[in-house]
Coordinates of C-alpha atoms in Angstrom, one line a residue:
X855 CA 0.0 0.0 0.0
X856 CA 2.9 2.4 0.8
X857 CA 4.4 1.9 -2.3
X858 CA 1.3 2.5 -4.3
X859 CA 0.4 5.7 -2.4
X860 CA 4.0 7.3 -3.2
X861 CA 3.6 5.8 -6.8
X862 CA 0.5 7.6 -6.8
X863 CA 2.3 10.9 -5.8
X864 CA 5.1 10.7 -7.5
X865 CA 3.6 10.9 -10.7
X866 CA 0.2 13.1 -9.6
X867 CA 0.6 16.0 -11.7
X868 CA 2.0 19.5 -9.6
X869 CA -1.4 21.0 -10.8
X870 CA -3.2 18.4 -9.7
X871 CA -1.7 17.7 -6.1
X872 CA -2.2 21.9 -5.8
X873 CA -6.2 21.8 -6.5
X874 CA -6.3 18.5 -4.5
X875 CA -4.3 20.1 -1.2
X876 CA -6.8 23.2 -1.7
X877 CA -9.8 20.8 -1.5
X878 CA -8.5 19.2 1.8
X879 CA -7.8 22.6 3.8
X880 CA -11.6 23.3 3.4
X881 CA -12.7 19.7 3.8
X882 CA -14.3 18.8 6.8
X883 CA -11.6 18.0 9.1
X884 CA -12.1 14.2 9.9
X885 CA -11.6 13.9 5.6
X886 CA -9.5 16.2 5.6
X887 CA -7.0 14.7 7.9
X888 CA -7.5 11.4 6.4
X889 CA -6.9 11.6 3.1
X890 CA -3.6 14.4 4.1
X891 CA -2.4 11.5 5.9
X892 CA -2.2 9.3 2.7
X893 CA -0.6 12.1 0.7
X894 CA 1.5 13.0 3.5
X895 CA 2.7 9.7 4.7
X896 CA 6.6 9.6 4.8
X897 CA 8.2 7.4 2.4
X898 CA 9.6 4.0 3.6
X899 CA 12.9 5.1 3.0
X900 CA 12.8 8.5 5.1
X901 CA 10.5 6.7 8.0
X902 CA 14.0 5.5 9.5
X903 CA 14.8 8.6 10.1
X904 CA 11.9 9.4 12.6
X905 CA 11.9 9.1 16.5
X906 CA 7.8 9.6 17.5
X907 CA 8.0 10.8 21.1
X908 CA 5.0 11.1 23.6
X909 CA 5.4 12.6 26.8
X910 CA 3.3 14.6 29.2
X911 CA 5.9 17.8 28.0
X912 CA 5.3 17.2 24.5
X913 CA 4.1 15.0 21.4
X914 CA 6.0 15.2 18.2
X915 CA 9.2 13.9 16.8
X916 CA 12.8 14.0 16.4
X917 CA 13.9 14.0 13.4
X918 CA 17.7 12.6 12.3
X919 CA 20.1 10.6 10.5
X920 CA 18.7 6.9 11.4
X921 CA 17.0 7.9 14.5
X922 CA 14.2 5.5 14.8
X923 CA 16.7 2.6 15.7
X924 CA 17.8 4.9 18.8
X925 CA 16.0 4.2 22.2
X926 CA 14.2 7.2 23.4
X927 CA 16.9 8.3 26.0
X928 CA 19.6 7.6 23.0
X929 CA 17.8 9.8 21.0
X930 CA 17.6 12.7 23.3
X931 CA 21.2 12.5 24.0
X932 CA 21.4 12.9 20.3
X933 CA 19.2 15.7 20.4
X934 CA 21.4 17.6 23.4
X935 CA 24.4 16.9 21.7
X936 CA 23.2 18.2 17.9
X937 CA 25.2 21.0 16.7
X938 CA 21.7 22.1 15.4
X939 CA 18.4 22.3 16.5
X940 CA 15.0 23.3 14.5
X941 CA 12.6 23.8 16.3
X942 CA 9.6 23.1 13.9
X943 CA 6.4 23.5 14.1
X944 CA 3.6 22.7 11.0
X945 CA 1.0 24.9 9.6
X946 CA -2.1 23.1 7.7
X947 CA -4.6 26.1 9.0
X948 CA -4.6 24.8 12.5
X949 CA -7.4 22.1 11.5
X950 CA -5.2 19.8 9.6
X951 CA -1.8 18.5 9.3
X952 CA 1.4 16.7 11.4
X953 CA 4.4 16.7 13.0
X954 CA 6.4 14.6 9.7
X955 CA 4.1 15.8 6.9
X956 CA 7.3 17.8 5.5
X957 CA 10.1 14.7 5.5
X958 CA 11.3 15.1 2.3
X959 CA 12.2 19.1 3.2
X960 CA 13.3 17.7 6.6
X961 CA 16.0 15.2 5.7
X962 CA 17.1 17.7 2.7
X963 CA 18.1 20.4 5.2
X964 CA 19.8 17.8 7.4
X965 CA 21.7 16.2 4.5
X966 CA 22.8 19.6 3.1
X967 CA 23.9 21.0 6.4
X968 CA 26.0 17.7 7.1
X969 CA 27.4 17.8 3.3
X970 CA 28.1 21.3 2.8
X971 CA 29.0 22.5 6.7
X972 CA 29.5 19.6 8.5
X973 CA 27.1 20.0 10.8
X974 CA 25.1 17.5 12.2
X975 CA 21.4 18.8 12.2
X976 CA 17.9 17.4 14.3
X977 CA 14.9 18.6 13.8
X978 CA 12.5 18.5 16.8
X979 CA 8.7 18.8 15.4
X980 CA 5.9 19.5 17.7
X981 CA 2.8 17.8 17.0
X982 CA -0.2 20.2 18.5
X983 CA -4.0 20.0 19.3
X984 CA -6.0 20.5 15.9
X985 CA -9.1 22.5 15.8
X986 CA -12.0 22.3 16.4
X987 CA -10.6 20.2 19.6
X988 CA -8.6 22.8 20.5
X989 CA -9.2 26.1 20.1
X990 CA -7.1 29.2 20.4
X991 CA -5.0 29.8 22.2
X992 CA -4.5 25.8 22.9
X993 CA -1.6 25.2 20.5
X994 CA 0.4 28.1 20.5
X995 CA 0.2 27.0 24.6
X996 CA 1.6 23.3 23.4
X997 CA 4.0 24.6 21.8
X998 CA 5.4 27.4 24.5
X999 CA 5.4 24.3 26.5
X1000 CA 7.5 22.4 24.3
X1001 CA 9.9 24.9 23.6
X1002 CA 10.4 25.2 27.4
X1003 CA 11.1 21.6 28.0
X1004 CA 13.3 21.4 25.1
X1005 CA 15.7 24.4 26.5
X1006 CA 14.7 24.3 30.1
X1007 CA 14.0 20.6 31.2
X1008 CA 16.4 19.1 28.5
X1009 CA 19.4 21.7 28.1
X1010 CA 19.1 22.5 25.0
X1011 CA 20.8 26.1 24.4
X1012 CA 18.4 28.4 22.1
X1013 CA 22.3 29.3 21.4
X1014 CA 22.0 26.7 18.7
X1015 CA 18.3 26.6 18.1
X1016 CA 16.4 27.6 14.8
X1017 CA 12.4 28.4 15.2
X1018 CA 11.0 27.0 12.0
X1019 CA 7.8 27.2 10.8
X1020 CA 5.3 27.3 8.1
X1021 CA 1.6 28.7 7.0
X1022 CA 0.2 29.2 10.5
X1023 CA 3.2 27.4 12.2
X1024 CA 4.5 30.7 11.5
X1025 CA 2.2 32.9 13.6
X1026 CA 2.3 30.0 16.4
X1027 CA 6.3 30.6 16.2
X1028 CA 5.8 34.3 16.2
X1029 CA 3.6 34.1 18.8
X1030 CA 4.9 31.7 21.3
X1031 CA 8.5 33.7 21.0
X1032 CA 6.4 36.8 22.0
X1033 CA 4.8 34.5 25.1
X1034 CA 8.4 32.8 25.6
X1035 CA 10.7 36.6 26.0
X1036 CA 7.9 39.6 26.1
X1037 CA 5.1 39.1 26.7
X1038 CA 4.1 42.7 26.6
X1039 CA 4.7 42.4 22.7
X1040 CA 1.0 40.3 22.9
X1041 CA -0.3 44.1 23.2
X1042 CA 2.1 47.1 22.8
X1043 CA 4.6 47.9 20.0
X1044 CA 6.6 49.4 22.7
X1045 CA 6.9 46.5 25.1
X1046 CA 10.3 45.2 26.2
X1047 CA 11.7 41.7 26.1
X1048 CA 11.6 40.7 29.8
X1049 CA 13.0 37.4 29.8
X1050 CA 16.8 37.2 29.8
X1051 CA 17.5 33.7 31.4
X1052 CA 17.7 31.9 28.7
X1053 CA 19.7 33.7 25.6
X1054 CA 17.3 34.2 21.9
X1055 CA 17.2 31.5 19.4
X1056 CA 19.8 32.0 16.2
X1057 CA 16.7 33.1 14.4
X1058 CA 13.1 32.0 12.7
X1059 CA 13.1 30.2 9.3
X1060 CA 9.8 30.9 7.9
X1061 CA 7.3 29.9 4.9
X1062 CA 4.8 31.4 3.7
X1063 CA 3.9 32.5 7.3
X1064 CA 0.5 34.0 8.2
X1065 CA 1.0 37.5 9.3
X1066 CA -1.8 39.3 8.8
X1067 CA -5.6 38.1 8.7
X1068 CA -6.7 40.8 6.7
X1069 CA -8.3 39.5 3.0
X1070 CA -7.7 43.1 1.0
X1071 CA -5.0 42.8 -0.5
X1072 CA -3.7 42.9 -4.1
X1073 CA -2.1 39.3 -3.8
X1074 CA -5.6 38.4 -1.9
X1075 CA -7.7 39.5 -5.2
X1076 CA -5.8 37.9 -7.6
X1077 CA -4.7 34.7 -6.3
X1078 CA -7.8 33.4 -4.4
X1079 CA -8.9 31.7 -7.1
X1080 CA -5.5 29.4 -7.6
X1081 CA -4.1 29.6 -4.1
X1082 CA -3.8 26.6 -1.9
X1083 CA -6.0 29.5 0.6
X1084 CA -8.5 30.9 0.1
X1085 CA -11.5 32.8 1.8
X1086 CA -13.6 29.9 2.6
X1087 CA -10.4 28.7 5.0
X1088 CA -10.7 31.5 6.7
X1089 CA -14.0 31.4 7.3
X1090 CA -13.7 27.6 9.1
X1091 CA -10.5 29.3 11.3
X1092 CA -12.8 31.6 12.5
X1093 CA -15.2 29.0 13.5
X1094 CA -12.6 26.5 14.5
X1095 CA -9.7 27.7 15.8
X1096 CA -11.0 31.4 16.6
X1097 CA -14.2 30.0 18.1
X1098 CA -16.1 33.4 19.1
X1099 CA -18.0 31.8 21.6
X1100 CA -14.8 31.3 23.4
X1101 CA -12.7 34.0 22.4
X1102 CA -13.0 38.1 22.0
X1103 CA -11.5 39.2 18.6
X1104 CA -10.5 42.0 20.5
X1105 CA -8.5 40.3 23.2
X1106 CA -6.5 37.9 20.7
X1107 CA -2.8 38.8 20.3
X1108 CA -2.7 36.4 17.3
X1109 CA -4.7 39.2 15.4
X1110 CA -2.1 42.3 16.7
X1111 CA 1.0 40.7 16.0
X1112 CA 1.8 42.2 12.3
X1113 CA 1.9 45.8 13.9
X1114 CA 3.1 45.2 17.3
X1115 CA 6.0 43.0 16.1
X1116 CA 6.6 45.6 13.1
X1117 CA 5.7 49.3 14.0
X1118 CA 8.4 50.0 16.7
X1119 CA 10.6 47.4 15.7
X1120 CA 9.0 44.8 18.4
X1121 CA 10.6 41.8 16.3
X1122 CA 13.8 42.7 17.5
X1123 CA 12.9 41.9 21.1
X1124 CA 12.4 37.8 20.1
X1125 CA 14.7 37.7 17.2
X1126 CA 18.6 38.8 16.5
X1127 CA 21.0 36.9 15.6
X1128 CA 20.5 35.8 11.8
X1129 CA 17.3 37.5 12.0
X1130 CA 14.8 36.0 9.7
X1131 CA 14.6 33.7 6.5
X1132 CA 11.7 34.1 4.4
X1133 CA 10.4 32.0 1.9
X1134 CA 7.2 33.4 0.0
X1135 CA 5.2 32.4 -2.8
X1136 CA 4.6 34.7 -5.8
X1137 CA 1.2 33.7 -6.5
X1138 CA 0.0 32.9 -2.9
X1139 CA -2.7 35.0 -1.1
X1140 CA -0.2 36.2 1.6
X1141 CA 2.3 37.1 -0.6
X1142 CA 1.7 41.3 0.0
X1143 CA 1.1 41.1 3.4
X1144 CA 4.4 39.0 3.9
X1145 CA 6.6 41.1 2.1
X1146 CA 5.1 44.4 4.1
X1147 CA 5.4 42.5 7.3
X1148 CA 9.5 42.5 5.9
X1149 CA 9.7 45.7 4.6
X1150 CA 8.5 47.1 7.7
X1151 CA 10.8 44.7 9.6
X1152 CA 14.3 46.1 7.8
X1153 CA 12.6 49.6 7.9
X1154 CA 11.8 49.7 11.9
X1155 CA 14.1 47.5 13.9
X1156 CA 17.9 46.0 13.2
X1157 CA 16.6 42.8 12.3
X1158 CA 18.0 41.4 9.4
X1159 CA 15.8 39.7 7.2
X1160 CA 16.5 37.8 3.8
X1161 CA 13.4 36.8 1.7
X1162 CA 13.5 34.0 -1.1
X1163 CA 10.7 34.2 -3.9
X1164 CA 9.0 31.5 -6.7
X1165 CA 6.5 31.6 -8.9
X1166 CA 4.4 29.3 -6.9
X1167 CA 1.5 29.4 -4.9
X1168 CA 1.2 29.1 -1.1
X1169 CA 3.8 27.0 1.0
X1170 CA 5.9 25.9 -1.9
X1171 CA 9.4 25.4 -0.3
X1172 CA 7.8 22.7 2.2
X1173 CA 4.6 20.8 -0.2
X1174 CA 7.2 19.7 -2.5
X1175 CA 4.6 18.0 -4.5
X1176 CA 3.3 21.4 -5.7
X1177 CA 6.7 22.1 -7.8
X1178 CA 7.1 21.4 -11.3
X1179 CA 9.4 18.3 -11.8
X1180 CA 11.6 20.9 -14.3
X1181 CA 12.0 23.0 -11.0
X1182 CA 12.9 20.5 -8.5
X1183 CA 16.6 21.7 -9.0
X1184 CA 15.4 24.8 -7.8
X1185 CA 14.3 23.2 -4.5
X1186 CA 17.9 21.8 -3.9
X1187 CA 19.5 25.3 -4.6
X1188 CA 16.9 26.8 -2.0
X1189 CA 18.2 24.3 0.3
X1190 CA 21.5 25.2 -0.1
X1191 CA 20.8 29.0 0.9
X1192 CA 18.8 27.7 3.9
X1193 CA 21.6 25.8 5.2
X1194 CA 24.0 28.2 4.6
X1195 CA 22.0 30.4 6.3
X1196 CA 21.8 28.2 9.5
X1197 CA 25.8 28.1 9.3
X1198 CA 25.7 31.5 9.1
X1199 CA 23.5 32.1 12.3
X1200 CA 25.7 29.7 14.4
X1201 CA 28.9 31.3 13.3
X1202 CA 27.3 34.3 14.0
X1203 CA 26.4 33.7 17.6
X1204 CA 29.6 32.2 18.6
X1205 CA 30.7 36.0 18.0
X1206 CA 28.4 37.3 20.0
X1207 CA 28.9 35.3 22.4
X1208 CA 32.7 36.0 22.5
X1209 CA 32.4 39.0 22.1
X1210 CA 30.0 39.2 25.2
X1211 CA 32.7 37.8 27.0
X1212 CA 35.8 40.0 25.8
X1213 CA 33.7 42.9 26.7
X1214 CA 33.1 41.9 30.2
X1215 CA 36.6 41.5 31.1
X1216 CA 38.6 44.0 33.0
X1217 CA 40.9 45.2 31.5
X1218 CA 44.9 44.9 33.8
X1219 CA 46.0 48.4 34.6
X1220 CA 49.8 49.1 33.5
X1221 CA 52.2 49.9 35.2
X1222 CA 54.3 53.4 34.9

């Protein structure tokens, strides 16, 4: 069965897979989540690589060179002693999606980091509550909670950490870094980070993050038609995730982040380092409101903040499916920027951090 299913997807037209993903975010979620678990299965060959964990801190998976053979304690020593960390978290419109549905992106970073930096590279993917079960702000919760037990309970230093995340993983990245260092950032542009215990991660790798929730722009008019989103989504976010019989429009952070992350360069405050990585779709719904939410980024605060663009719709660097088979080269080069980009950001940090220390020496008076 495994074998025909990836038969099945391997020679599904990109088209094709693209109107069939589209169908699935707006089916109800029980078929939804069914039939994205046969198109979203990992292959045979990458489910070695995959560590399932379940523990009363967190659900999700590591994610490694061979890590399935390793016990679960094995496999968090592996995990302490990674020279990398991603911290991952999956979008799918908070109703659908998991914790492995991007492998094939997955093991491609951690191949090209070994090969082209020698770094060894695991990817720890949080597998949260799904609406309508949970509404908000249940997962972006999980995953504060996760992110707490991976640097706090296990000793994991955000000194080597990447937050990753796409579609809505982005916001709930966005979001819990706000919850995790300043919390004031929830509400105000002008709040402080407050949390110092624990150092920033390197930076946030996202795609085709949802930053805004506003359906007016440009991108919005033209592409909601083709898009993998589209307004019918948003309307079952609303009633699943939102839940207005639970929540106040008015007192959800979630919908305040674009401008208090962007107006007085709040971003700043959760992310240094490397800053951000971008990727963005050219014909996606978001793709106007992504690149403001940089622009305004660059214009406002010290962040840096490198964006990568294709002529594809929504989420393209992660639903691999959706790319052309002529472009697949172009998938591989993308790669190759993001893990030279992660090199980057831990090269970066080590001086800062020495840095930090030089500067806090005393300097020996001479003698005359």
């Amino acid at each position: 069965m495994n074998f025909t299913r990836q038969q099945i997807k391997k020679n599904t037209p990109a088209g094709m897979t693209q109107a069939i993903v589209r169908q699935l975010l707006i089916s109800p979620p029980s078929i939804a989540r069914l039939a994205l678990h046969d198109l979203t299965t990992p292959a045979n060959k990458l489910k070695k690589h995959i560590k399932y964990i379940k523990s009363p801190q967190w659900n999700g998976a590591l994610i490694g060179e061979d890590m399935r053979k390793e016990t679960e304690a094995d496999a968090l020593e592996r995990l302490k002693s990674a020279d990398l960390v991603v911290f991952e978290v999956h979008g799918g419109g908070f109703r659908i999606g998991h914790c492995t549905m991007f492998m094939e992106a997955f093991y491609s970073w951690i191949q090209t980091l070994k090969k082209n930096h020698g770094l060894d590279c695991v990817i720890f993917s949080v597998e949260y509550t799904l609406a309508p079960k949970a509404a908000y702000p249940t997962p972006v919760r999980e995953c504060e909670r996760a992110y707490h037990h991976l640097v706090s309970d296990l000793g994991v230093s955000p000194n080597k950490i990447i937050a990753s995340g796409d579609s809505c993983g982005g916001i709930l990245i966005l979001e819990m870094l706000c919850r995790v260092y300043a919390p004031g950032l929830l509400n105000r542009a002008d709040a402080k980070r407050t949390n110092f215990d624990i150092p920033l991660p390197l930076g946030a790798l996202l795609t085709s993050p949802v930053v805004s929730v506003n359906q007016t722009s440009e991108s919005w008019k033209k592409y909601t038609g083709s898009d993998l989103v589209n307004h019918k989504l948003f309307e079952l976010i609303i009633k699943e995730y939102i839940q207005l019989r639970v929540n106040k429009l008015d007192d959800m952070p979630m919908l305040n982040l674009f401008n208090t992350l962007t107006e007085q360069g709040g971003l700043g405050q959760i992310i240094q380092g490397a800053g951000l990585l971008v990727y963005v779709g050219e014909k996606e719904v978001f793709r106007d409101d992504i690149l403001e939410f940089c622009d305004l980024v660059k214009k406002n605060s010290q962040v840096k903040v490198n964006v990568c663009k294709a002529k594809y719709p929504h989420d393209w660097y992660v639903i691999r499916e959706i790319v052309r088979a002529q472009d697949i080269p172009m998938l591989k080069k993308c790669d190759e920027v993001t893990a030279k980009w992660m090199n980057h950001a831990l090269k970066l940090r080590v001086l800062e951090t020495s840095s930090e220390k030089l500067d806090g020496l005393s300097p020996t008076p001479s003698k005359l």
